[in-house]
Short mmCIF file of C-alpha atoms in Angstrom, two decimals:
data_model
loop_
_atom_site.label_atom_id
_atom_site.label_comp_id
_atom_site.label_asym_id
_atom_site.label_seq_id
_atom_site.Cartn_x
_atom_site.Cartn_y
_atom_site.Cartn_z
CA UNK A 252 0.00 0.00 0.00
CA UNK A 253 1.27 3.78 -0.77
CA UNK A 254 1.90 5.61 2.18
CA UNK A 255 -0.46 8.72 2.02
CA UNK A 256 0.29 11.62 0.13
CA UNK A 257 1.14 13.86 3.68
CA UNK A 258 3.97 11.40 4.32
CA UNK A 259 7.60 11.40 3.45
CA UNK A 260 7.92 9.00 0.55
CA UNK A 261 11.39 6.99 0.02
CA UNK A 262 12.03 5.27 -3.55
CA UNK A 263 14.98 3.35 -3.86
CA UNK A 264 16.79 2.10 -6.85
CA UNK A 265 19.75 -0.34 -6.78
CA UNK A 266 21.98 -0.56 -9.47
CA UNK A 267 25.18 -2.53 -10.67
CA UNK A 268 28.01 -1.59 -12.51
CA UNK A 269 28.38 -4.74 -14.05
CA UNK A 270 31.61 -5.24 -15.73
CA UNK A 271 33.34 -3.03 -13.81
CA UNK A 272 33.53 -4.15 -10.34
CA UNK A 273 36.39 -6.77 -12.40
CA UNK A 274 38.47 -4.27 -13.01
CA UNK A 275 39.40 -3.44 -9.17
CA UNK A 276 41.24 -6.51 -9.56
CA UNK A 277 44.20 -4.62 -11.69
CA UNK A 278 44.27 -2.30 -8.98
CA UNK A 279 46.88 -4.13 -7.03
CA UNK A 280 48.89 -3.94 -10.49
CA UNK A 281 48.42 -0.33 -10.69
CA UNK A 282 49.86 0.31 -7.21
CA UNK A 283 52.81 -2.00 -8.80
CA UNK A 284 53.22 0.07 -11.79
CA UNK A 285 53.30 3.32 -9.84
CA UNK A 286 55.89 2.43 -7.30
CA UNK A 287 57.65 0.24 -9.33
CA UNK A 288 57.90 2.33 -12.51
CA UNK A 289 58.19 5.50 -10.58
CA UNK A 290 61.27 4.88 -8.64
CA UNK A 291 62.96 3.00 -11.93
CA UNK A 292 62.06 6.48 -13.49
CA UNK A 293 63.81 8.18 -10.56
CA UNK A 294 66.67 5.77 -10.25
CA UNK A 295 67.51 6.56 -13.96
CA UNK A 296 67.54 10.55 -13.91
CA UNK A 297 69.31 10.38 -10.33
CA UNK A 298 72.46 7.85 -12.00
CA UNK A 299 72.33 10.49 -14.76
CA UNK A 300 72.58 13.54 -12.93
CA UNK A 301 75.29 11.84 -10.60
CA UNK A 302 73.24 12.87 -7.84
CA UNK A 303 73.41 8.93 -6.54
CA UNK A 304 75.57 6.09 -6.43
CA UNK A 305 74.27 3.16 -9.16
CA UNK A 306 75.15 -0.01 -6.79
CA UNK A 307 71.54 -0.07 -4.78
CA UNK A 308 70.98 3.22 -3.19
CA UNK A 309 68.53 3.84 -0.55
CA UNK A 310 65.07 4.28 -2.45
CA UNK A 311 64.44 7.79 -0.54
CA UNK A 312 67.73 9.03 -2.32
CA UNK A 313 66.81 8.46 -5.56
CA UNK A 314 64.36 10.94 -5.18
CA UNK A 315 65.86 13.61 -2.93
CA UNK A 316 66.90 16.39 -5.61
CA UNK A 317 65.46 17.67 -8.47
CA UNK A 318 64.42 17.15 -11.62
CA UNK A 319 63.99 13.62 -9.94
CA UNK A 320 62.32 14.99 -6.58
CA UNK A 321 59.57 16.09 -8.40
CA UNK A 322 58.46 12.68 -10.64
CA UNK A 323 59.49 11.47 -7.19
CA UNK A 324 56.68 12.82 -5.33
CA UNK A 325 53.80 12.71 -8.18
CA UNK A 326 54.42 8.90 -8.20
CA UNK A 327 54.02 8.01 -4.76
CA UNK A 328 51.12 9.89 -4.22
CA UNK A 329 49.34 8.75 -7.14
CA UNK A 330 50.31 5.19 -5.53
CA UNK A 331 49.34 6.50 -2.21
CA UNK A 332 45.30 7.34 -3.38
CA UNK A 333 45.48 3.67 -5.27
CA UNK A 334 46.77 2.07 -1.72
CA UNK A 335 44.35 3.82 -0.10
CA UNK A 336 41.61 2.21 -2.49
CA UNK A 337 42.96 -1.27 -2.05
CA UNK A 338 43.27 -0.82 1.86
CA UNK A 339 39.67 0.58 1.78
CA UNK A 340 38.12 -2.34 -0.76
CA UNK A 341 39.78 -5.31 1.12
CA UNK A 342 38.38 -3.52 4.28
CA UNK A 343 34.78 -3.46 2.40
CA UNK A 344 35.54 -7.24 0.99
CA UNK A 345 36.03 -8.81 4.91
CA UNK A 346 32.93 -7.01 6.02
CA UNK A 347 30.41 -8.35 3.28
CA UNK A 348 31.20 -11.61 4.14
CA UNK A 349 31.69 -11.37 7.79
CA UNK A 350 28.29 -12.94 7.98
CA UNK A 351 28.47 -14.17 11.85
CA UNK A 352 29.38 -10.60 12.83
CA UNK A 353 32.59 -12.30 14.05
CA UNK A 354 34.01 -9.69 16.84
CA UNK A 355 37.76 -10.53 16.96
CA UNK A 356 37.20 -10.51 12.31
CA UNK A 357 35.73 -7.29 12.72
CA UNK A 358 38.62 -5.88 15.52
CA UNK A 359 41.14 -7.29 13.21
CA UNK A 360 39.54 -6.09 9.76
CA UNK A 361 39.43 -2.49 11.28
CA UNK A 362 43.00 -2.82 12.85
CA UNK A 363 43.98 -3.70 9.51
CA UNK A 364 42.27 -0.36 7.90
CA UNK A 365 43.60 1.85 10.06
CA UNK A 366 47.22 0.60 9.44
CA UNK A 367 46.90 0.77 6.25
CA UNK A 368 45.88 4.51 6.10
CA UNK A 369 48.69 5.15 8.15
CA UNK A 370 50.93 3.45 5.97
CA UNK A 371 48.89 5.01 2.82
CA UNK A 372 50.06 8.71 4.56
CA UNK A 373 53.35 7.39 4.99
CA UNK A 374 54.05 7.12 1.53
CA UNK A 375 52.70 10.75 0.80
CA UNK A 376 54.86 12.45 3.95
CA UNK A 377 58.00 10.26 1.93
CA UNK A 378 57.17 11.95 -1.39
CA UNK A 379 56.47 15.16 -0.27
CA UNK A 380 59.25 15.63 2.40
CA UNK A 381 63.15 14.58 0.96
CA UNK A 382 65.50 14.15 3.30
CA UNK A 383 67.77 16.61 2.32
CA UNK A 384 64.66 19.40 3.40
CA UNK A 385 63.12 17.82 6.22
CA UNK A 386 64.82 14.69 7.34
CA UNK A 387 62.99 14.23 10.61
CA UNK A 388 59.88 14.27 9.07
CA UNK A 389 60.80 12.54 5.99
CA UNK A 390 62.26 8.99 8.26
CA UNK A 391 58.76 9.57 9.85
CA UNK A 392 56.64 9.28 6.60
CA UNK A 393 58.80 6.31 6.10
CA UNK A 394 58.27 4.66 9.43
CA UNK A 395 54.91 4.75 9.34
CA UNK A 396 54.90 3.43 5.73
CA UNK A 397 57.38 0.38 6.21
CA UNK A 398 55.75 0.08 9.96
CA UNK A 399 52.43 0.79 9.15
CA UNK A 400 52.76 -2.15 6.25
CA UNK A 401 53.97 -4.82 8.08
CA UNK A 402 51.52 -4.35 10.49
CA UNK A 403 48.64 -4.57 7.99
CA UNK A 404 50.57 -7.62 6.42
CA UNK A 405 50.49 -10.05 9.38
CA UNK A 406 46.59 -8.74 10.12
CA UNK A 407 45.29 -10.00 6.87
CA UNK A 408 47.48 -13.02 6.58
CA UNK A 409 45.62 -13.44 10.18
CA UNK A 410 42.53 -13.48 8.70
CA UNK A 411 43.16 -16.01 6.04
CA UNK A 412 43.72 -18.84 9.36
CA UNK A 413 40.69 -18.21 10.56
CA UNK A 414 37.94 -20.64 10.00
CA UNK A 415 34.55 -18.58 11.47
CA UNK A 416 34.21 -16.46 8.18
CA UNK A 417 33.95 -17.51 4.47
CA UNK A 418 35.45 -14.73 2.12
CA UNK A 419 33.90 -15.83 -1.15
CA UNK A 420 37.33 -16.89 -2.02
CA UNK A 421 39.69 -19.70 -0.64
CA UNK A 422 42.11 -17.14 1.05
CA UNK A 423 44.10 -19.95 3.29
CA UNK A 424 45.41 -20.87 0.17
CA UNK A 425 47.43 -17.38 0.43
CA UNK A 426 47.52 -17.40 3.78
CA UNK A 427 51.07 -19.18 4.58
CA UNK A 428 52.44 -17.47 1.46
CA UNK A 429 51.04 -14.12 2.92
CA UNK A 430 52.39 -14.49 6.53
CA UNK A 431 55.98 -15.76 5.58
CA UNK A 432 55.82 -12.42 3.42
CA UNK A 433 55.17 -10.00 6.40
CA UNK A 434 57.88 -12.26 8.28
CA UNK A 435 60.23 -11.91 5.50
CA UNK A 436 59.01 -7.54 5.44
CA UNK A 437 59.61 -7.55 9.41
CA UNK A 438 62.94 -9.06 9.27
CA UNK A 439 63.83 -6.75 6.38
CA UNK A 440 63.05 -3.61 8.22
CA UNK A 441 65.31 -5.10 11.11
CA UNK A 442 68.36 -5.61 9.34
CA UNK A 443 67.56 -1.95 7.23
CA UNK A 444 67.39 -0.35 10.31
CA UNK A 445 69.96 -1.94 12.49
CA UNK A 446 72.32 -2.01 9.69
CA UNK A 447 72.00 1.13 8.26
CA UNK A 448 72.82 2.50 11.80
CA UNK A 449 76.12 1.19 11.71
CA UNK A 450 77.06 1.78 8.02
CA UNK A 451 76.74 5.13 9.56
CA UNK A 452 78.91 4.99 12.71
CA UNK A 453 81.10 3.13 10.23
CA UNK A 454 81.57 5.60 7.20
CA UNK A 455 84.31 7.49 6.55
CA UNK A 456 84.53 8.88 2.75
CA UNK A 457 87.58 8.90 0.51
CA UNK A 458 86.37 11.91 -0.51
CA UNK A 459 86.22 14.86 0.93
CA UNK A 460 83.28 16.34 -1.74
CA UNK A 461 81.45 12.79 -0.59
CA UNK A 462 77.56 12.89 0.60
CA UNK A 463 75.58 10.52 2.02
CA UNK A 464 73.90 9.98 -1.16
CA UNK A 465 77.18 9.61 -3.32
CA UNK A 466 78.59 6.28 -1.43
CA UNK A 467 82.42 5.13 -3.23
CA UNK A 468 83.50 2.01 -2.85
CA UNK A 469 86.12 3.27 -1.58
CA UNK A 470 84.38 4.52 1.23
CA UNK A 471 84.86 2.48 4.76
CA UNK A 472 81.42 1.24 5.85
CA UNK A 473 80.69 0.56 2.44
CA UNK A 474 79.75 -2.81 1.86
CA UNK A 475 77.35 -2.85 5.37
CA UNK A 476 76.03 0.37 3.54
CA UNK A 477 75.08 -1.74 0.94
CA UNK A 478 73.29 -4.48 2.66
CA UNK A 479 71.17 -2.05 4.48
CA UNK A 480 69.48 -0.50 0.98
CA UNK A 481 69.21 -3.75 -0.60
CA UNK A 482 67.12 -4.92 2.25
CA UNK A 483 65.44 -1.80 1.86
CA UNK A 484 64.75 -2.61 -1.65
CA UNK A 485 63.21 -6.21 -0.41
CA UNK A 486 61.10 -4.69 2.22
CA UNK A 487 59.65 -2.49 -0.50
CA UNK A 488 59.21 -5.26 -3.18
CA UNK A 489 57.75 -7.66 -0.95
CA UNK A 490 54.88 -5.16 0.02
CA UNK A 491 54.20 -4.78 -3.29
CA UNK A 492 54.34 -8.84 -3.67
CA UNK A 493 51.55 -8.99 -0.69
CA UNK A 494 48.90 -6.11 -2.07
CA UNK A 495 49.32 -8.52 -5.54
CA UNK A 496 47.36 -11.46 -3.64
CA UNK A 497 44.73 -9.19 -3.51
CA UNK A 498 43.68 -9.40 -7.07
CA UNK A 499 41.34 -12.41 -7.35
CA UNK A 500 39.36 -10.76 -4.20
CA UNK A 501 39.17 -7.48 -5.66
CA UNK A 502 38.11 -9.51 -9.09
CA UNK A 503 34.90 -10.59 -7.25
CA UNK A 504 33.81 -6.91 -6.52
CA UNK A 505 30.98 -5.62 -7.61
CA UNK A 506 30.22 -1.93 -7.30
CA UNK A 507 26.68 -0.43 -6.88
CA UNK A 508 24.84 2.80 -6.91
CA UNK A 509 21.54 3.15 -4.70
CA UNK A 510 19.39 5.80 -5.63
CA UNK A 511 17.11 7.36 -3.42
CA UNK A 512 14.65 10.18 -4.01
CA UNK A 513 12.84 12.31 -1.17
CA UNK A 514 9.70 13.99 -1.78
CA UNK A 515 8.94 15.62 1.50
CA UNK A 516 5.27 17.43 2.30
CA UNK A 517 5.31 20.94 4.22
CA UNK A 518 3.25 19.54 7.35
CA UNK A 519 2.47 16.30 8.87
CA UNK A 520 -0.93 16.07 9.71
CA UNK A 521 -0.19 14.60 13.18
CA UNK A 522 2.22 13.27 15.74
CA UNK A 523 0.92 9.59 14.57
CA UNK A 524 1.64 10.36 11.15
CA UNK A 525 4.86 11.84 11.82
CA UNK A 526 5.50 7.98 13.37
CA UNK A 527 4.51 6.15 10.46
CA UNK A 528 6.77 8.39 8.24
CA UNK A 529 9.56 7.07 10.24
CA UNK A 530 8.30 3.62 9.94
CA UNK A 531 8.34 3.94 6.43
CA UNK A 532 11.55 5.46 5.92
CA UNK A 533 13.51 3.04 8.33
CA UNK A 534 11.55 -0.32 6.17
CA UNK A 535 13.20 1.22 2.90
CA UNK A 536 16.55 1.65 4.26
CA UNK A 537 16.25 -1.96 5.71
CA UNK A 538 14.86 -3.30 2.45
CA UNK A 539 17.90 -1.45 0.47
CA UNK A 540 20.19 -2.75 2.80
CA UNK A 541 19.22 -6.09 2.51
CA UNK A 542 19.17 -6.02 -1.60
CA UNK A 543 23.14 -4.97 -1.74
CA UNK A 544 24.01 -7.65 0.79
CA UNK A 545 22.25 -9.91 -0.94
CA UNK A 546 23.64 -9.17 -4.15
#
């Protein structure tokens, strides 16, 4: 029955971009392309400019002056806003199927989220901030990026053991591969750190013109300088390796528009009426609800 014309009146309209919710599966790709791609880009001009050593420098100084600086910071926050989609979408993915309401899913799930953004923001503060400029700030961007990631890398490989939620997909088949990658990204960020920190109390350049950017061979410290970026390099490929698992989930997405339209009257003829308008609204948004879950 139509509610009477002095009510509010709710129409909703569900629909579903079909085709394109397969797409979000290349995101993860994307992400690759940006980072990837971007600091090859970077790499390249800095060799050229002789503004960095070509034997594996740290990934931050490849991007510290310019002309580089500045393809250096477009890329990573274009890959930042994609991350930020991904982290956001695999968020969306565990909730939809989180059909038991599973607390310690849903505490994880949102743990997971918030790491990610962190991580996400990490990655723009490392773009935006060289360390040349503002180094403080700049080894925080990239502490809560390499932090923030790890985290959010044993969280969902968490997920993937646990046996009260069904994600549409078999994710314990990634599951080992996903945890002994956030092992391998935790260890990596040990040895970067710890070992950076004493190519530094070790260095002593040949040169007197040397920077720490512009490492010789000849310099002492230099081969524990050059572990420390290559693990650098791992930590960075193997987050990239982990978001790639994603793209069968993100393949399963489907993205939908709901439509509502309001007509609204100028006055409710009563209190009781102004009740059953509620009534009315509330059964719409339950019935809308229930059409995108069960789609």
């Amino acid at each position: 029955m139509a509610p009477p014309p002095h009510l509010p009146v709710q129409c909703s309209k569900t629909k579903t971009l079909q085709g394109f919710g397969s797409l979000l599966g290349y995101l993860p790709f994307l992400l690759t392309l940006l980072i990837g791609g971007g600091i090859v880009i970077c790499y390249c001009m800095a060799v050229a400019y002789g503004h960095v050593e070509a034997a594996f420098p740290y990934i931050s100084d490849t991007g510290t002056f310019p002309p580089e600086s500045c393809v250096f910071t477009l890329f990573l926050n274009c890959a930042a806003v994609v991350a930020l989609a991904i982290f956001t979408l695999k968020y969306l993915h565990v909730v939809q199927y989180n059909r038991q309401c599973s607390p310690a899913v849903t505490r994880i799930n949102t743990a997971a989220l918030i790491t990610g953004y962190i991580a996400a923001f990490g990655i723009m503060v490392v773009g935006a901030f060289q360390e040349t400029n503002v180094l403080a700030v700049h080894v925080a961007g990239a502490m809560m990026a390499f932090i923030g990631g790890t985290v959010y890398m044993f969280l969902i490989a968490s997920l993937g053991f646990r046996q009260d939620v069904n994600f549409g997909v078999d994710e314990r088949q990634y599951a080992k591969a996903r945890l002994a990658m956030a092992i391998l990204s935790a260890v990596s960020f040990i040895i970067t750190i710890g070992v950076s920190a004493w190519s530094l109390a070790l260095w002593e350049p040949a040169e007197e013109d040397s920077t720490y950017q512009m490492w010789s061979s000849d310099d002492k410290g230099y081969n524990v300088h050059l572990v420390a970026t290559a693990f650098e390099w791992v930590m960075a490929l193997d987050l990239l390796a982990f978001l790639m698992t994603f793209s069968q989930e993100l393949h399963i997405i489907q993205l939908q528009v709901v439509l509502v339209r309001h007509t609204h009257s100028s006055i409710l003829s009563s209190p009781a009426a102004s009740a059953n308008s509620q009534h009315t609204t509330q059964d719409v948004l339950i019935d809308t609800d229930n059409e995108l879950c069960e789609s």
